[in-house]
Amino acid sequence: MMVPAEVTLSWQALLSNGFDWSQLNSLSTLLSYAFLHADAEHITMNLIFIWVFGSLVLRELGALWFFIAFILTAITGGMGQVLLEPNSMIPVLGASGALMGLEGIYLGMALRWRLPDPDVWPISSPISQERLMLFAALGILMDVSGIIGNDAGIAFGAHIGGFIGGLFLGTTLIPRPKHAK
């Protein structure tokens, strides 16, 4: 799990003293937090969202780019939480930053290219690109309102950091999707 205050201290020490192996443990939690979850409900909810957006990204980009995207957006999600609450001692865990990153990637690809209307089992008919984009936008709006409302227990910074990282990847670095027009 990641503790933002520990990451902040390690980063500050790294900048002022140069590289020290002792800082690596804390900084590595910027990725490892995404593979730990609080309980069965937490992991189930994350898996449902990864199933929807992850399957779309996987179908369009393939396994290698999916893996790269998941790892990078998990890291940008961790960085987002540290930036939002640099002194927090509350542990952060869960793949929400990476799953929001997958949403951001899909949105970024949809902004760059015309993608076919996605279909995700068990939804029986294709979902328009516009509806998925609206769904992603509503998720970000909920995260921003959670920050403003100071809703405790949810790593909104990780959500937003992952989404921004994914949107950046989707609009700049991601190769042309397989089914793009």
Coordinates of C-alpha atoms in Angstrom, one line a residue:
M1 CA 0.0 0.0 0.0
M2 CA 1.1 3.6 -0.6
V3 CA 1.2 6.2 2.1
P4 CA 1.4 9.6 0.4
A5 CA 3.4 11.3 3.2
E6 CA 6.1 8.5 3.0
V7 CA 6.3 8.9 -0.8
T8 CA 6.6 12.7 -0.4
L9 CA 9.4 12.3 2.2
S10 CA 11.3 9.8 0.0
W11 CA 10.9 12.1 -3.1
Q12 CA 12.2 15.1 -1.1
A13 CA 15.1 13.1 0.2
L14 CA 15.9 11.8 -3.3
L15 CA 15.9 15.4 -4.7
S16 CA 18.1 16.8 -1.9
N17 CA 20.5 13.9 -1.2
G18 CA 20.6 12.0 -4.5
F19 CA 19.7 8.4 -5.0
D20 CA 19.6 6.2 -1.9
W21 CA 18.4 2.6 -2.0
S22 CA 16.4 3.2 1.2
Q23 CA 14.0 5.5 -0.8
L24 CA 13.2 2.8 -3.3
N25 CA 10.7 0.9 -1.1
S26 CA 8.6 3.9 -0.6
L27 CA 8.7 5.1 -4.2
S28 CA 7.8 1.6 -5.5
T29 CA 4.5 1.8 -3.7
L30 CA 3.5 4.3 -6.5
L31 CA 2.8 1.1 -8.5
S32 CA 2.4 -1.7 -6.0
Y33 CA -0.7 -0.1 -4.3
A34 CA -2.7 -0.8 -7.4
F35 CA -2.5 -4.6 -6.7
L36 CA -3.8 -4.5 -3.2
H37 CA -7.5 -4.0 -2.3
A38 CA -9.4 -3.4 1.0
D39 CA -11.9 -6.2 0.6
A40 CA -13.9 -8.3 -1.8
E41 CA -16.3 -5.5 -2.6
H42 CA -13.5 -3.2 -3.5
I43 CA -11.8 -5.6 -5.8
T44 CA -15.1 -6.6 -7.4
M45 CA -16.0 -3.1 -8.2
N46 CA -12.6 -2.4 -9.7
L47 CA -12.7 -5.6 -11.8
I48 CA -16.1 -4.6 -13.2
F49 CA -14.8 -1.3 -14.4
I50 CA -11.6 -2.8 -15.7
W51 CA -13.7 -5.4 -17.5
V52 CA -15.6 -2.7 -19.4
F53 CA -12.8 -0.2 -20.2
G54 CA -10.0 -2.7 -20.1
S55 CA -11.6 -5.0 -22.6
L56 CA -12.1 -2.1 -25.0
V57 CA -8.5 -1.0 -24.6
L58 CA -7.2 -4.5 -24.9
R59 CA -9.3 -5.2 -28.1
E60 CA -8.0 -2.0 -29.7
L61 CA -4.4 -2.0 -28.6
G62 CA -3.4 -5.6 -27.8
A63 CA -1.9 -7.1 -24.7
L64 CA 1.4 -5.3 -24.7
W65 CA 0.0 -1.8 -24.9
F66 CA -2.7 -2.8 -22.4
F67 CA 0.0 -3.8 -19.9
I68 CA 2.0 -0.7 -20.5
A69 CA -1.1 1.5 -20.1
F70 CA -2.2 -0.2 -16.9
I71 CA 1.2 0.2 -15.3
L72 CA 1.8 3.8 -16.4
T73 CA -1.7 4.9 -15.3
A74 CA -1.4 3.1 -12.0
I75 CA 1.7 5.2 -11.4
T76 CA 0.1 8.5 -12.5
G77 CA -2.8 7.6 -10.3
G78 CA -0.4 7.2 -7.3
M79 CA 1.3 10.4 -8.2
G80 CA -2.1 12.2 -8.4
Q81 CA -3.0 11.1 -4.9
V82 CA 0.4 12.1 -3.5
L83 CA 0.0 15.5 -5.2
L84 CA -3.5 16.0 -3.8
E85 CA -2.7 14.9 -0.2
P86 CA 1.1 15.0 0.2
N87 CA 1.1 14.8 4.0
S88 CA -1.6 12.1 4.3
M89 CA -0.8 9.1 6.5
I90 CA -3.9 7.3 5.2
P91 CA -2.8 4.2 3.2
V92 CA -3.9 4.1 -0.5
L93 CA -4.7 0.9 -2.2
G94 CA -6.7 -0.4 -5.2
A95 CA -6.6 -0.3 -9.0
S96 CA -8.9 2.7 -9.3
G97 CA -6.2 5.0 -10.7
A98 CA -5.3 2.4 -13.4
L99 CA -9.0 1.8 -14.3
M100 CA -9.6 5.5 -14.6
G101 CA -6.5 5.6 -16.7
L102 CA -8.1 3.0 -19.1
E103 CA -11.1 5.3 -19.3
G104 CA -8.9 8.2 -20.1
I105 CA -7.0 6.2 -22.8
Y106 CA -10.3 5.1 -24.4
L107 CA -11.5 8.7 -24.4
G108 CA -8.2 9.9 -25.8
M109 CA -8.4 7.4 -28.6
A110 CA -12.0 8.4 -29.3
L111 CA -10.9 12.0 -29.6
R112 CA -8.1 11.1 -32.0
W113 CA -9.9 8.5 -34.2
R114 CA -13.3 7.3 -35.0
L115 CA -13.7 4.0 -33.2
P116 CA -16.5 1.5 -33.8
D117 CA -19.3 1.5 -31.2
P118 CA -18.0 -0.8 -28.5
D119 CA -19.8 -3.9 -27.3
V120 CA -19.0 -5.4 -23.9
W121 CA -20.5 -8.6 -22.8
P122 CA -23.1 -9.0 -21.1
I123 CA -24.5 -5.7 -22.6
S124 CA -26.5 -7.0 -25.5
S125 CA -26.1 -4.1 -27.9
P126 CA -23.2 -1.8 -28.8
I127 CA -22.8 1.4 -26.7
S128 CA -22.1 4.5 -28.6
Q129 CA -18.8 6.2 -28.3
E130 CA -20.5 9.3 -27.1
R131 CA -22.2 7.4 -24.2
L132 CA -18.9 5.9 -23.0
M133 CA -17.3 9.4 -23.2
L134 CA -20.2 10.8 -21.2
F135 CA -19.8 8.0 -18.6
A136 CA -16.0 8.8 -18.3
A137 CA -16.8 12.5 -17.9
L138 CA -19.4 11.8 -15.2
G139 CA -16.8 9.7 -13.4
I140 CA -14.4 12.6 -13.3
L141 CA -17.1 15.0 -12.3
M142 CA -18.0 12.8 -9.4
D143 CA -14.3 12.6 -8.4
V144 CA -14.0 16.4 -8.5
S145 CA -17.1 16.8 -6.4
G146 CA -15.8 14.3 -3.9
I147 CA -12.6 16.4 -3.5
I148 CA -14.6 19.5 -3.0
G149 CA -17.0 17.8 -0.6
N150 CA -14.0 16.2 1.2
D151 CA -15.5 12.7 1.0
A152 CA -13.1 10.6 3.1
G153 CA -12.0 7.1 2.3
I154 CA -11.8 7.4 -1.5
A155 CA -8.5 8.2 -3.3
F156 CA -10.0 10.9 -5.7
G157 CA -6.5 12.1 -6.5
A158 CA -5.6 8.6 -7.7
H159 CA -8.7 8.5 -9.9
I160 CA -8.0 11.9 -11.4
G161 CA -4.2 11.3 -11.8
G162 CA -4.9 8.0 -13.5
F163 CA -7.5 9.6 -15.8
I164 CA -5.2 12.4 -16.8
G165 CA -2.3 10.0 -17.4
G166 CA -4.6 7.9 -19.6
L167 CA -6.0 10.8 -21.5
F168 CA -2.4 12.0 -22.2
L169 CA -1.4 8.5 -23.4
G170 CA -4.6 8.2 -25.5
T171 CA -4.2 11.6 -27.2
T172 CA -0.4 11.5 -27.8
L173 CA 1.5 8.2 -27.4
I174 CA -0.9 5.4 -28.0
P175 CA -0.6 3.8 -31.5
R176 CA -3.5 3.8 -33.9
P177 CA -6.1 1.4 -32.6
K178 CA -6.8 -1.8 -34.6
H179 CA -10.4 -0.8 -35.5
A180 CA -10.0 3.0 -35.9
K181 CA -11.4 4.7 -38.9

